[in-house]
Each structure stands twice: as structure tokens, then as C-alpha cells.
CSV table of C-alpha atoms and ligand atoms in Angstrom, one decimal:
chain,number,residue,atom,x,y,z
A,30,MET,CA,28.8,-10.4,14.1
A,31,SER,CA,29.8,-13.3,11.9
A,32,ALA,CA,29.6,-13.0,8.1
A,33,PRO,CA,26.7,-14.8,6.5
A,34,SER,CA,27.4,-17.9,4.6
A,35,ASP,CA,27.6,-17.3,0.9
A,36,HIS,CA,25.3,-20.2,0.5
A,37,ARG,CA,22.8,-19.8,3.3
A,38,PHE,CA,19.9,-19.6,0.9
A,39,LEU,CA,21.0,-22.7,-0.9
A,40,GLU,CA,21.2,-24.9,2.3
A,41,GLY,CA,19.0,-26.4,4.9
A,42,SER,CA,15.4,-25.4,4.8
A,43,PHE,CA,16.1,-23.2,1.8
A,44,ALA,CA,17.9,-25.8,-0.3
A,45,PRO,CA,16.3,-26.0,-3.8
A,46,VAL,CA,14.8,-29.3,-5.1
A,47,THR,CA,16.1,-30.7,-8.3
A,48,GLU,CA,13.1,-32.5,-9.7
A,49,GLU,CA,9.6,-31.9,-10.9
A,50,ILE,CA,7.2,-34.4,-9.3
A,51,THR,CA,3.7,-35.5,-10.0
A,52,ALA,CA,2.1,-37.7,-7.3
A,53,TYR,CA,-1.5,-38.9,-7.0
A,54,ASP,CA,-3.8,-40.0,-4.2
A,55,LEU,CA,-1.6,-38.7,-1.4
A,56,PRO,CA,-1.6,-40.3,2.0
A,57,VAL,CA,-3.4,-38.3,4.7
A,58,THR,CA,-3.2,-38.4,8.5
A,59,GLY,CA,-6.5,-37.1,10.0
A,60,SER,CA,-9.5,-36.3,7.8
A,61,LEU,CA,-9.7,-33.8,5.0
A,62,PRO,CA,-12.8,-31.6,5.2
A,63,ALA,CA,-15.1,-32.6,2.4
A,64,GLY,CA,-16.0,-29.0,1.8
A,65,LEU,CA,-12.4,-28.1,0.9
A,66,SER,CA,-12.3,-28.5,-2.9
A,67,GLY,CA,-9.7,-26.6,-4.8
A,68,ARG,CA,-6.0,-26.0,-5.0
A,69,TYR,CA,-3.5,-24.7,-2.5
A,70,LEU,CA,-0.6,-23.2,-4.5
A,71,ARG,CA,2.6,-21.6,-3.3
A,72,ASN,CA,5.4,-20.0,-5.2
A,73,GLY,CA,9.1,-19.6,-4.2
A,74,PRO,CA,12.6,-19.3,-5.6
A,75,ASN,CA,14.2,-22.6,-6.7
A,76,PRO,CA,17.4,-21.9,-8.5
A,77,LEU,CA,18.3,-24.4,-11.3
A,78,GLY,CA,21.9,-24.7,-10.1
A,79,LEU,CA,23.9,-24.4,-6.9
A,80,ASP,CA,27.0,-22.8,-8.3
A,81,ASP,CA,26.2,-19.1,-8.0
A,82,PRO,CA,28.2,-17.7,-5.1
A,83,ASP,CA,26.3,-14.4,-5.2
A,84,TYR,CA,22.9,-16.1,-5.2
A,85,HIS,CA,20.2,-13.9,-3.6
A,86,TRP,CA,17.1,-15.5,-2.2
A,87,PHE,CA,14.8,-13.2,-4.2
A,88,LEU,CA,16.3,-14.1,-7.5
A,89,GLY,CA,15.9,-17.8,-7.9
A,90,ALA,CA,13.6,-19.1,-10.7
A,91,GLY,CA,10.1,-19.5,-9.5
A,92,MET,CA,8.8,-22.9,-8.7
A,93,VAL,CA,5.1,-23.4,-7.8
A,94,HIS,CA,4.1,-26.2,-5.5
A,95,GLY,CA,0.5,-27.3,-5.5
A,96,VAL,CA,-1.9,-29.7,-3.8
A,97,ARG,CA,-5.3,-30.5,-5.3
A,98,LEU,CA,-8.0,-31.4,-2.7
A,99,ARG,CA,-11.5,-32.7,-3.6
A,100,ASP,CA,-14.2,-34.6,-1.8
A,101,GLY,CA,-12.1,-35.3,1.2
A,102,LYS,CA,-9.2,-36.6,-0.9
A,103,ALA,CA,-5.8,-35.2,-1.8
A,104,GLU,CA,-5.8,-35.9,-5.5
A,105,TRP,CA,-2.3,-34.7,-6.4
A,106,TYR,CA,0.9,-32.8,-5.6
A,107,ARG,CA,2.8,-31.1,-8.4
A,108,ASN,CA,5.8,-28.8,-8.4
A,109,ARG,CA,6.7,-27.0,-11.6
A,110,TRP,CA,9.2,-24.3,-12.5
A,111,VAL,CA,7.7,-21.3,-14.2
A,112,ARG,CA,8.9,-21.5,-17.8
A,113,SER,CA,10.7,-18.3,-18.5
A,114,LYS,CA,13.0,-18.3,-21.5
A,115,ALA,CA,15.9,-19.3,-19.4
A,116,VAL,CA,14.1,-22.1,-17.6
A,117,ALA,CA,12.6,-23.4,-20.8
A,118,ALA,CA,16.1,-23.5,-22.3
A,119,GLN,CA,17.5,-25.3,-19.3
A,120,HIS,CA,14.8,-28.0,-19.9
A,121,ASP,CA,15.5,-28.1,-23.6
A,122,GLU,CA,11.9,-27.0,-24.2
A,123,LYS,CA,10.5,-24.3,-26.5
A,124,TRP,CA,9.7,-21.2,-24.5
A,125,PRO,CA,5.9,-20.8,-24.4
A,126,GLY,CA,6.2,-17.1,-25.3
A,127,GLY,CA,4.3,-14.0,-24.5
A,128,PRO,CA,5.0,-10.3,-24.0
A,129,VAL,CA,8.1,-9.1,-22.2
A,130,HIS,CA,8.5,-5.7,-20.4
A,131,GLU,CA,11.8,-3.9,-20.9
A,132,ASN,CA,13.6,-7.1,-21.8
A,133,LEU,CA,13.0,-8.4,-18.2
A,134,ASP,CA,11.9,-12.0,-18.7
A,135,PHE,CA,11.9,-13.8,-15.4
A,136,ALA,CA,10.4,-17.0,-13.9
A,137,ALA,CA,8.0,-15.1,-11.5
A,138,ASN,CA,8.8,-16.4,-8.1
A,139,THR,CA,7.0,-14.5,-5.4
A,140,HIS,CA,3.2,-15.1,-5.4
A,141,ILE,CA,0.5,-17.1,-7.1
A,142,ILE,CA,-3.0,-15.8,-7.4
A,143,ALA,CA,-6.1,-16.3,-9.5
A,144,HIS,CA,-8.0,-13.6,-11.3
A,145,ALA,CA,-10.5,-13.6,-14.2
A,146,GLY,CA,-10.0,-17.3,-14.8
A,147,ARG,CA,-6.2,-17.0,-14.9
A,148,THR,CA,-3.7,-18.6,-12.5
A,149,LEU,CA,-0.9,-16.1,-12.3
A,150,ALA,CA,2.6,-16.4,-10.9
A,151,THR,CA,3.7,-12.9,-10.0
A,152,VAL,CA,6.9,-10.9,-9.3
A,153,GLU,CA,7.8,-7.3,-9.0
A,154,ALA,CA,10.3,-4.7,-10.1
A,155,GLY,CA,9.6,-4.9,-13.8
A,156,PRO,CA,8.9,-8.4,-15.2
A,157,LEU,CA,5.4,-9.6,-16.1
A,158,PRO,CA,3.4,-12.4,-14.5
A,159,TYR,CA,3.3,-15.8,-16.0
A,160,GLU,CA,0.0,-17.6,-16.5
A,161,LEU,CA,-0.2,-21.3,-15.6
A,162,THR,CA,-2.7,-24.0,-16.3
A,163,ASP,CA,-4.7,-25.6,-13.5
A,164,GLU,CA,-2.0,-28.2,-13.4
A,165,LEU,CA,0.8,-25.7,-13.1
A,166,ASP,CA,2.2,-25.9,-16.7
A,167,THR,CA,3.2,-22.6,-18.1
A,168,ILE,CA,0.9,-21.0,-20.7
A,169,GLY,CA,3.0,-17.9,-21.2
A,170,SER,CA,3.7,-14.4,-19.9
A,171,CYS,CA,0.8,-12.1,-19.3
A,172,ASP,CA,0.2,-8.4,-19.9
A,173,PHE,CA,-3.6,-8.7,-19.4
A,174,GLY,CA,-4.3,-8.9,-23.1
A,175,GLY,CA,-2.0,-6.0,-23.9
A,176,THR,CA,-3.7,-3.6,-21.5
A,177,LEU,CA,-0.9,-3.4,-18.9
A,178,PRO,CA,1.5,-0.6,-19.9
A,179,GLY,CA,4.5,-1.6,-17.8
A,180,GLY,CA,5.5,-4.2,-15.3
A,181,PHE,CA,3.3,-5.7,-12.6
A,182,ALA,CA,3.6,-6.5,-8.9
A,183,ALA,CA,4.1,-9.5,-6.7
A,184,HIS,CA,1.4,-8.5,-4.2
A,185,THR,CA,-2.1,-7.6,-5.3
A,186,LYS,CA,-5.3,-6.9,-3.4
A,187,LEU,CA,-8.6,-8.1,-4.7
A,188,ASP,CA,-11.6,-6.1,-3.5
A,189,ARG,CA,-14.4,-8.7,-3.3
A,190,ALA,CA,-17.0,-6.0,-3.4
A,191,THR,CA,-16.0,-4.6,-6.8
A,192,GLY,CA,-14.1,-7.6,-8.2
A,193,GLU,CA,-11.2,-5.2,-8.9
A,194,LEU,CA,-7.6,-6.4,-8.5
A,195,HIS,CA,-5.3,-3.6,-7.4
A,196,ALA,CA,-1.5,-3.6,-7.7
A,197,ILE,CA,1.4,-1.2,-7.3
A,198,ALA,CA,4.1,-1.6,-10.0
A,199,TYR,CA,7.6,-0.2,-9.6
A,200,PHE,CA,10.6,-0.3,-11.9
A,201,TRP,CA,14.1,1.2,-11.3
A,202,ALA,CA,14.0,3.3,-14.5
A,203,TRP,CA,10.7,5.0,-13.7
A,204,ASP,CA,10.4,8.3,-11.8
A,205,HIS,CA,7.1,7.1,-10.4
A,206,VAL,CA,5.3,4.0,-9.2
A,207,GLN,CA,2.1,2.9,-10.9
A,208,HIS,CA,-1.2,2.0,-9.4
A,209,VAL,CA,-2.9,-0.6,-11.6
A,210,VAL,CA,-6.5,-1.7,-11.5
A,211,VAL,CA,-7.5,-4.9,-13.3
A,212,ASP,CA,-11.2,-5.4,-13.8
A,213,PRO,CA,-13.1,-8.7,-13.1
A,214,ALA,CA,-12.8,-9.6,-16.8
A,215,GLY,CA,-9.0,-9.4,-16.6
A,216,GLN,CA,-8.4,-6.1,-18.4
A,217,VAL,CA,-6.4,-3.2,-17.0
A,218,THR,CA,-9.0,-0.4,-16.7
A,219,ALA,CA,-7.0,2.3,-14.9
A,220,THR,CA,-3.4,3.2,-14.2
A,221,THR,CA,-2.2,6.1,-12.0
A,222,ASP,CA,1.4,7.2,-12.0
A,223,ILE,CA,2.5,8.5,-8.6
A,224,PRO,CA,5.8,10.5,-8.7
A,225,VAL,CA,8.4,9.2,-6.1
A,226,PRO,CA,12.1,10.1,-5.7
A,227,ASP,CA,15.0,7.6,-5.6
A,228,GLY,CA,13.2,4.5,-7.0
A,229,PRO,CA,11.9,2.9,-3.8
A,230,MET,CA,11.1,-0.8,-3.5
A,231,MET,CA,7.4,-1.2,-2.9
A,232,HIS,CA,7.0,-4.8,-2.2
A,233,ASP,CA,3.5,-4.6,-0.7
A,234,PHE,CA,0.8,-2.0,-0.1
A,235,ALA,CA,-2.7,-2.0,1.4
A,236,LEU,CA,-6.2,-1.2,0.2
A,237,THR,CA,-9.2,0.2,2.1
A,238,GLY,CA,-12.6,1.1,0.9
A,239,ARG,CA,-11.4,4.7,0.3
A,240,TYR,CA,-7.7,4.5,-0.3
A,241,VAL,CA,-4.7,2.7,-1.8
A,242,VAL,CA,-2.1,2.9,1.0
A,243,LEU,CA,1.5,3.3,-0.3
A,244,LEU,CA,4.6,2.5,1.7
A,245,ASP,CA,7.4,4.7,0.5
A,246,LEU,CA,10.3,3.5,2.7
A,247,PRO,CA,14.1,4.0,2.6
A,248,VAL,CA,15.0,1.0,0.5
A,249,THR,CA,15.8,2.4,-2.9
A,250,PHE,CA,17.4,1.4,-6.2
A,251,SER,CA,21.2,1.9,-6.2
A,252,LEU,CA,22.9,2.3,-9.5
A,253,LYS,CA,26.2,2.0,-7.7
A,254,ALA,CA,25.1,-1.4,-6.3
A,255,ALA,CA,23.8,-2.4,-9.7
A,256,THR,CA,27.0,-1.5,-11.6
A,257,SER,CA,29.1,-3.2,-8.9
A,258,GLY,CA,27.4,-6.4,-9.8
A,259,LYS,CA,25.0,-6.8,-6.9
A,260,GLU,CA,22.2,-9.0,-8.1
A,261,MET,CA,19.7,-7.2,-5.8
A,262,PRO,CA,20.5,-3.5,-6.1
A,263,TYR,CA,18.1,-2.2,-3.5
A,264,VAL,CA,19.8,-0.8,-0.5
A,265,TRP,CA,19.0,1.1,2.7
A,266,ASN,CA,19.0,4.8,1.8
A,267,PRO,CA,19.1,7.1,4.9
A,268,GLY,CA,18.5,10.1,2.7
A,269,HIS,CA,15.1,8.9,1.6
A,270,GLN,CA,12.2,10.2,3.7
A,271,ALA,CA,10.0,7.3,5.0
A,272,ARG,CA,6.4,8.1,4.4
A,273,VAL,CA,2.9,6.6,3.9
A,274,GLY,CA,0.7,7.7,1.1
A,275,LEU,CA,-3.1,7.6,0.8
A,276,LEU,CA,-4.3,7.6,-2.8
A,277,PRO,CA,-8.1,8.1,-2.9
A,278,ARG,CA,-9.5,5.2,-5.0
A,279,ASP,CA,-12.0,7.5,-6.6
A,280,GLY,CA,-9.3,9.8,-8.0
A,281,SER,CA,-10.7,12.8,-6.1
A,282,ALA,CA,-7.4,14.0,-4.8
A,283,PRO,CA,-3.6,13.5,-5.2
A,284,VAL,CA,-1.8,11.3,-2.8
A,285,ARG,CA,-1.8,12.5,0.8
A,286,TRP,CA,1.8,11.8,2.1
A,287,ILE,CA,2.6,11.6,5.8
A,288,GLY,CA,6.2,11.2,7.0
A,289,LEU,CA,7.4,8.7,9.7
A,290,GLU,CA,10.6,7.5,11.3
A,291,PRO,CA,12.7,5.2,9.1
A,292,CYS,CA,11.7,1.5,9.1
A,293,TRP,CA,11.1,-1.3,6.7
A,294,VAL,CA,8.0,-3.3,5.9
A,295,PHE,CA,7.7,-6.2,3.5
A,296,HIS,CA,4.1,-7.2,4.3
A,297,CYS,CA,0.8,-5.7,5.3
A,298,LEU,CA,-1.8,-7.9,7.1
A,299,ASN,CA,-4.7,-5.7,6.0
A,300,ALA,CA,-6.1,-2.1,6.2
A,301,TYR,CA,-9.5,-0.5,6.6
A,302,ASP,CA,-11.2,2.8,7.0
A,303,ASP,CA,-12.5,3.4,10.5
A,304,GLN,CA,-15.4,5.6,11.7
A,305,GLN,CA,-13.2,8.6,12.5
A,306,GLY,CA,-11.9,9.0,9.0
A,307,THR,CA,-8.6,7.4,9.8
A,308,VAL,CA,-7.0,4.4,8.2
A,309,VAL,CA,-6.1,1.3,10.3
A,310,LEU,CA,-3.1,-0.5,8.9
A,311,ASP,CA,-1.7,-3.7,10.4
A,312,LEU,CA,1.7,-4.9,9.2
A,313,CYS,CA,4.9,-6.6,10.1
A,314,GLN,CA,7.5,-3.9,10.7
A,315,TYR,CA,11.3,-4.1,10.9
A,316,ASP,CA,12.6,-1.5,13.2
A,317,GLN,CA,15.2,0.8,11.8
A,318,SER,CA,17.3,-0.1,8.9
A,319,PHE,CA,17.1,-3.1,6.6
A,320,ASP,CA,19.4,-3.9,3.8
A,321,VAL,CA,17.4,-5.8,1.2
A,322,SER,CA,20.6,-6.3,-0.9
A,323,THR,CA,22.0,-8.7,1.7
A,324,LEU,CA,18.9,-9.7,3.7
A,325,TRP,CA,21.2,-9.4,6.7
A,326,HIS,CA,21.5,-6.0,8.3
A,327,ALA,CA,18.2,-5.8,10.2
A,328,HIS,CA,18.2,-4.6,13.8
A,329,GLY,CA,15.8,-6.3,16.2
A,330,PRO,CA,12.9,-8.6,15.4
A,331,VAL,CA,10.1,-8.0,12.9
A,332,THR,CA,6.9,-7.4,14.9
A,333,LEU,CA,3.2,-7.1,14.2
A,334,ASP,CA,2.3,-3.5,14.5
A,335,ARG,CA,-0.8,-1.3,14.0
A,336,TRP,CA,-0.5,2.1,12.3
A,337,VAL,CA,-3.4,4.4,12.6
A,338,ILE,CA,-3.1,7.0,9.9
A,339,ASP,CA,-5.0,10.3,10.2
A,340,PRO,CA,-5.0,12.1,6.9
A,341,ALA,CA,-6.7,15.2,8.4
A,342,ALA,CA,-4.1,15.6,11.2
A,343,GLY,CA,-1.2,14.3,9.1
A,344,THR,CA,-0.2,11.8,11.8
A,345,ILE,CA,0.6,8.2,12.1
A,346,THR,CA,0.1,6.6,15.6
A,347,GLN,CA,2.0,3.3,16.0
A,348,GLN,CA,1.1,0.5,18.4
A,349,ARG,CA,2.9,-2.8,18.8
A,350,LEU,CA,0.4,-5.7,18.6
A,351,ASP,CA,2.8,-8.6,19.1
A,352,ASP,CA,6.5,-8.4,19.8
A,353,ARG,CA,7.5,-11.9,18.8
A,354,GLY,CA,9.4,-12.2,15.5
A,355,GLN,CA,7.0,-13.0,12.7
A,356,GLU,CA,6.4,-12.6,9.0
A,357,PHE,CA,4.0,-13.5,6.2
A,358,PRO,CA,0.9,-11.9,7.8
A,359,ARG,CA,-2.3,-13.0,6.1
A,360,VAL,CA,-5.9,-12.1,6.7
A,361,ASP,CA,-9.0,-13.9,5.3
A,362,ASP,CA,-8.7,-12.9,1.6
A,363,ARG,CA,-12.5,-12.3,1.5
A,364,ILE,CA,-12.2,-9.3,3.8
A,365,VAL,CA,-9.2,-7.5,2.3
A,366,SER,CA,-9.8,-3.7,2.5
A,367,ARG,CA,-12.5,-4.2,5.2
A,368,PRO,CA,-12.3,-4.4,9.0
A,369,HIS,CA,-10.7,-7.7,10.2
A,370,ARG,CA,-10.6,-9.2,13.6
A,371,TYR,CA,-8.2,-12.1,12.9
A,372,GLY,CA,-4.9,-12.5,11.4
A,373,TYR,CA,-2.4,-15.3,10.8
A,374,SER,CA,1.3,-15.1,10.6
A,375,VAL,CA,4.4,-17.3,10.9
A,376,GLN,CA,7.0,-17.4,13.5
A,377,ILE,CA,9.8,-19.1,11.7
A,378,GLY,CA,12.9,-19.5,13.8
A,379,GLU,CA,15.3,-20.4,11.0
A,380,VAL,CA,14.2,-17.7,8.7
A,381,THR,CA,14.2,-15.2,11.5
A,382,ARG,CA,17.8,-16.2,12.3
A,383,ALA,CA,18.8,-15.9,8.7
A,384,ILE,CA,17.4,-12.5,8.1
A,385,THR,CA,18.1,-10.7,11.4
A,386,ALA,CA,21.2,-10.0,13.5
A,387,ALA,CA,24.0,-12.5,12.7
A,388,GLY,CA,25.0,-15.4,14.9
A,389,ASP,CA,22.7,-14.5,17.8
A,390,PHE,CA,20.4,-17.4,18.3
A,391,GLY,CA,17.5,-16.1,20.4
A,392,ASP,CA,15.2,-18.3,22.4
A,393,ASP,CA,12.8,-18.6,19.4
A,394,ALA,CA,15.6,-19.4,16.9
A,395,PHE,CA,14.2,-22.9,16.4
A,396,SER,CA,10.6,-22.1,17.2
A,397,ASN,CA,8.4,-23.0,14.2
A,398,ALA,CA,4.9,-21.9,14.8
A,399,ILE,CA,1.9,-20.5,13.0
A,400,LEU,CA,0.3,-17.7,15.0
A,401,LYS,CA,-3.4,-16.7,15.1
A,402,HIS,CA,-4.1,-13.2,16.3
A,403,ASP,CA,-7.4,-12.1,17.7
A,404,LEU,CA,-7.1,-8.4,17.4
A,405,ALA,CA,-10.4,-7.7,19.1
A,406,HIS,CA,-9.3,-9.4,22.3
A,407,GLY,CA,-5.5,-8.8,21.9
A,408,THR,CA,-4.7,-12.5,22.2
A,409,VAL,CA,-2.4,-14.7,20.2
A,410,GLN,CA,-2.4,-18.5,19.9
A,411,ALA,CA,0.6,-20.4,18.6
A,412,HIS,CA,0.4,-23.7,16.9
A,413,GLU,CA,3.9,-25.1,17.5
A,414,PHE,CA,5.5,-27.6,15.1
A,415,GLY,CA,8.7,-28.2,16.9
A,416,ARG,CA,12.4,-28.1,16.0
A,417,ASP,CA,13.3,-28.4,12.3
A,418,ALA,CA,9.6,-28.4,11.3
A,419,THR,CA,9.8,-25.1,9.5
A,420,ALA,CA,6.4,-23.7,8.5
A,421,GLY,CA,5.8,-21.6,5.5
A,422,GLU,CA,3.2,-18.8,5.0
A,423,ALA,CA,-0.3,-19.8,6.3
A,424,VAL,CA,-3.4,-19.1,4.2
A,425,PHE,CA,-7.0,-19.1,5.4
A,426,ALA,CA,-9.6,-21.2,3.6
A,427,PRO,CA,-13.2,-20.6,4.6
A,428,SER,CA,-15.3,-23.7,5.4
A,429,ALA,CA,-18.0,-22.4,2.9
A,430,PRO,CA,-18.2,-19.4,0.6
A,431,ASP,CA,-20.5,-17.6,3.0
A,432,ALA,CA,-18.8,-18.7,6.3
A,433,GLY,CA,-17.9,-16.0,8.7
A,434,GLU,CA,-14.4,-14.7,9.4
A,435,ASP,CA,-12.2,-17.4,11.0
A,436,ASP,CA,-14.8,-20.1,10.2
A,437,GLY,CA,-12.6,-22.4,8.3
A,438,TYR,CA,-9.1,-23.7,8.1
A,439,VAL,CA,-5.5,-22.4,8.1
A,440,MET,CA,-3.2,-24.3,5.8
A,441,ALA,CA,0.6,-24.2,5.2
A,442,PHE,CA,3.4,-26.4,4.0
A,443,VAL,CA,5.4,-27.5,7.0
A,444,HIS,CA,8.5,-29.6,6.9
A,445,ASN,CA,8.1,-33.0,8.5
A,446,PRO,CA,11.6,-33.8,9.9
A,447,ASP,CA,10.6,-37.5,10.5
A,448,ARG,CA,9.9,-38.0,6.9
A,449,GLY,CA,12.4,-35.5,5.4
A,450,ALA,CA,9.5,-34.2,3.3
A,451,ALA,CA,6.8,-31.6,3.5
A,452,ASP,CA,3.2,-32.0,4.7
A,453,LEU,CA,0.3,-29.8,3.8
A,454,VAL,CA,-0.9,-29.1,7.3
A,455,ILE,CA,-4.6,-28.1,7.8
A,456,LEU,CA,-5.6,-26.5,11.1
A,457,ALA,CA,-9.1,-25.8,12.2
A,458,ALA,CA,-9.0,-22.0,12.7
A,459,GLN,CA,-11.4,-22.1,15.6
A,460,ASP,CA,-9.5,-24.9,17.4
A,461,PHE,CA,-6.1,-23.6,16.5
A,462,THR,CA,-3.8,-25.3,19.0
A,463,ALA,CA,-5.5,-28.8,18.6
A,464,ASP,CA,-3.9,-31.4,16.4
A,465,PRO,CA,-4.2,-30.6,12.8
A,466,VAL,CA,-7.5,-31.6,11.1
A,467,ALA,CA,-5.4,-33.2,8.4
A,468,ARG,CA,-1.8,-33.6,7.3
A,469,VAL,CA,-1.3,-34.4,3.6
A,470,HIS,CA,2.0,-36.2,3.3
A,471,LEU,CA,3.8,-34.9,0.2
A,472,PRO,CA,6.5,-37.0,-1.5
A,473,ALA,CA,9.3,-34.4,-1.4
A,474,ARG,CA,10.8,-31.5,0.5
A,475,ILE,CA,9.5,-28.0,-0.2
A,476,PRO,CA,12.1,-25.3,0.2
A,477,LEU,CA,11.1,-22.3,2.2
A,478,GLY,CA,9.5,-19.9,-0.2
A,479,PHE,CA,7.2,-16.9,-0.4
A,480,HIS,CA,3.5,-16.6,-1.0
A,481,GLY,CA,0.5,-18.7,-2.0
A,482,SER,CA,-3.2,-18.9,-2.3
A,483,TRP,CA,-6.1,-21.3,-1.6
A,484,LEU,CA,-8.0,-21.3,-4.8
A,485,PRO,CA,-11.4,-22.9,-4.3
A,486,ASP,CA,-13.0,-24.6,-7.3
A,487,ARG,CA,-14.9,-22.1,-9.4
B,25,LIG,FE1,6.0,-10.7,-0.1
């Protein structure tokens, strides 16, 4: 096994960009659906310099890339760093200000969502979200009008039926994680502290009609790693029991914990309650150990799996849904917490290569595809983009607010090697392997990053 390059997250598809760009009236190949009016935004790390030999991909200052679509036109592309104190200082600007949790001011780099009229760049492990304008300028950090007691989370789940936004906050100095509910008006209305040992990383979670589903897995905070100067002090901890927790949303009972074999999960596709009183949870699972501190020591691919959790029997039944390496699973946001049939994920050869076993280029090492899963029929379609055309997370946009599941578009930033810049690629979800409906040609590269949202006009 060869050692990873010190700079592998500063090179190639990951290489940060150095400029903020505003471009109008973008060229389009194909035809943008007139019904798609809104913004596609995506967050990701974009360090301000290239001179940090210990740079960890998770710790670059957040940069949000956005494309505004309206009436069949691509009105603009913008990319903006989130103005934390440090980022503002680097730009010789006044820091926009706002609350700070535990002295952890950070340019939130992981996700971008909208809730209660706010556009929020989010991150986990302590820092607060940053609120942005519709045009991606930073308004300031956000603690939901002073109602959030601690830090927030990168991943949230919006229950469209209740309008409540759910999150799981964690922070190394806590002896618990915290379930947070933000109401439709943008105020935190409930928090529940859930005791957990060892300070686990809880990057994502799931929501059903009845439960908040917690993933307490053996990646935990390490004071030793922190004091040795590791920037990302979360390490594989074989002494930490892997378990799944079901927290009743109505507060009727404490968490029901169920143990399982050690594994790692960054992302859930979705979860729901089924008729038998069990919970169905689809997710991307890394078999065995995974060292978040290096993003290197994974064994085997990350696969799409289904866990059926039976709280009465105290069992978890695991089934492999798709064994190709994939990440960034997404469902139609409108059906989060309710039964889904379709899911979308990304098979990214270069990222897979970077985060799994070293030096071993599998057949799919240069495969860059977006996958569509029909979980009712057990079929998968792949939209291949070809070598060097790395695709980012794919997000579903319905063709109309009341359109059915899968009736709409799947969009992602995809690197266009011919132009040396990114395209916003829009696929028809129901004609998935056909040529894209539209490719919006952006004026710059977009480094591989994390998560985003399609935010239709209000
Ligand atoms: Fe994530």
C-alpha cells in the first residue's frame, strides 16, 4: 500500500479555485425546462491557500457554488466563500458577525439548505451555520434567533408534513449528542440530549414518521489525536460498540439502542416506518473500519445497503442493494421520512480511489456516473460521463410542486474535460440514460465538494 500524497485533496479534481466569479446569461446545450425556476447551490471545502501540508479535505473554508435558473434560462453562476472571521480577514473585509459557539467560528463547508426563508451553509462538530443572501453573500452566523443552545449539524431532515427541520448536533466536549427541532418559523422548539460514550462523530442520521434514527458508530473523538496536532481528531475506535438508536419523535420513550457489527456510514438515503413496526433504512455503508482522520484506511467499497430495524425484536437485518462503490445517496427531498421507491447516488471513480484502499485502481477507478436506483424493481441505471468527467452529488428537482416521485430532473455539477470547466448537467429522471436535457456551461472549474440543494423559487 503506497502512502497517500500529502496534497491529494489539493490536486486534480479536488484542487481549490482561487477566484470568486459572477457570470450572467450562461450558454446552454440542450433546453432548460421552463418549469425549473430556482437555484441549485452546492457547498464544499475550498482552502484559501495551498501551503498546508496537513490539509484535511473536511477542513477547507466553505465555498458555495450556485446557478440561478428561470424561464428556461441560466441567469447566473456565482461562487462565494462563506465569510467566517478568518475568510473575511483574508479578503480585507469586515466580518459580518453573529453568534459563535465555543469559540468555533468556521466557514461552514458541508451543506447548503433553505429553511424559514434563510439560506444556510451548514457544518457539524460545533460551529454554527452561516446565513447567505439569495446571491450567496454572507449575512452572518446563525443560531436561529438565539434559540439554538449549542452547535448545529451539516445534515438536516425536513419533514414536509410538519414543516419541522430536524438535526443531530455533536461536539467533542459533550457527553451526549443533541436532537434539535427547528419549527417552520425558524425557531428551535425542542432539544433532546442523548447520552453517548466516547464522543462519536454523527455525520448523518435518518428520520421516519415515528423515529429519529441515530447512527452511533466506532469513529470517535480522540484527545490523543487532537493533542498530537491532527486536524481531524476523529479516529476508528474498536472499543466503541456500533449501534443504531431509535428515538421516538413524540418523546414517549428513551432511545431504543440495537447493536451491530462495526462499520461506518457517512450518508443515509432515507428511512421510513413499514407496516410491521420495523424501520427501513437505506444507506451507503463502508464495511469494517474507516479512519476519518486520514480518509484512507477503508476496506472494500462503499455500497448501497438496506437495514431493516426491528425495535421489538432488537434486531437489524442487513441486505446489499447495490455492490458498486458509490456515495452521496439522495432521495426526492419531498419524501424524506416516508417510503421511497427511487434513489440517486454517485459512482465517482477518482473519489473512490482517493478514499479507499491505496494504489489499487479497480475497473471503476475512472468511472464517473450518476446512478438511479429503482428499489421496487431492484434495478439500477447508470448515466456515464466518461473518464475525467467527475460528477458531484446529484439532487432531484421535481417537474412541478405536486409531481410524483421521480417525475422531474436530476442535476449535478460535472467536470467537462473538453472545456476544463464544470457544467451543471440536468438529466430527465424518467429518461435517465438519454443525453442530458440540458448542460449549463459554467465559466470555471468546480472542485469536488460535498452537498447541495435545489431551492425552487418561493
Ligand atoms: Fe455528508
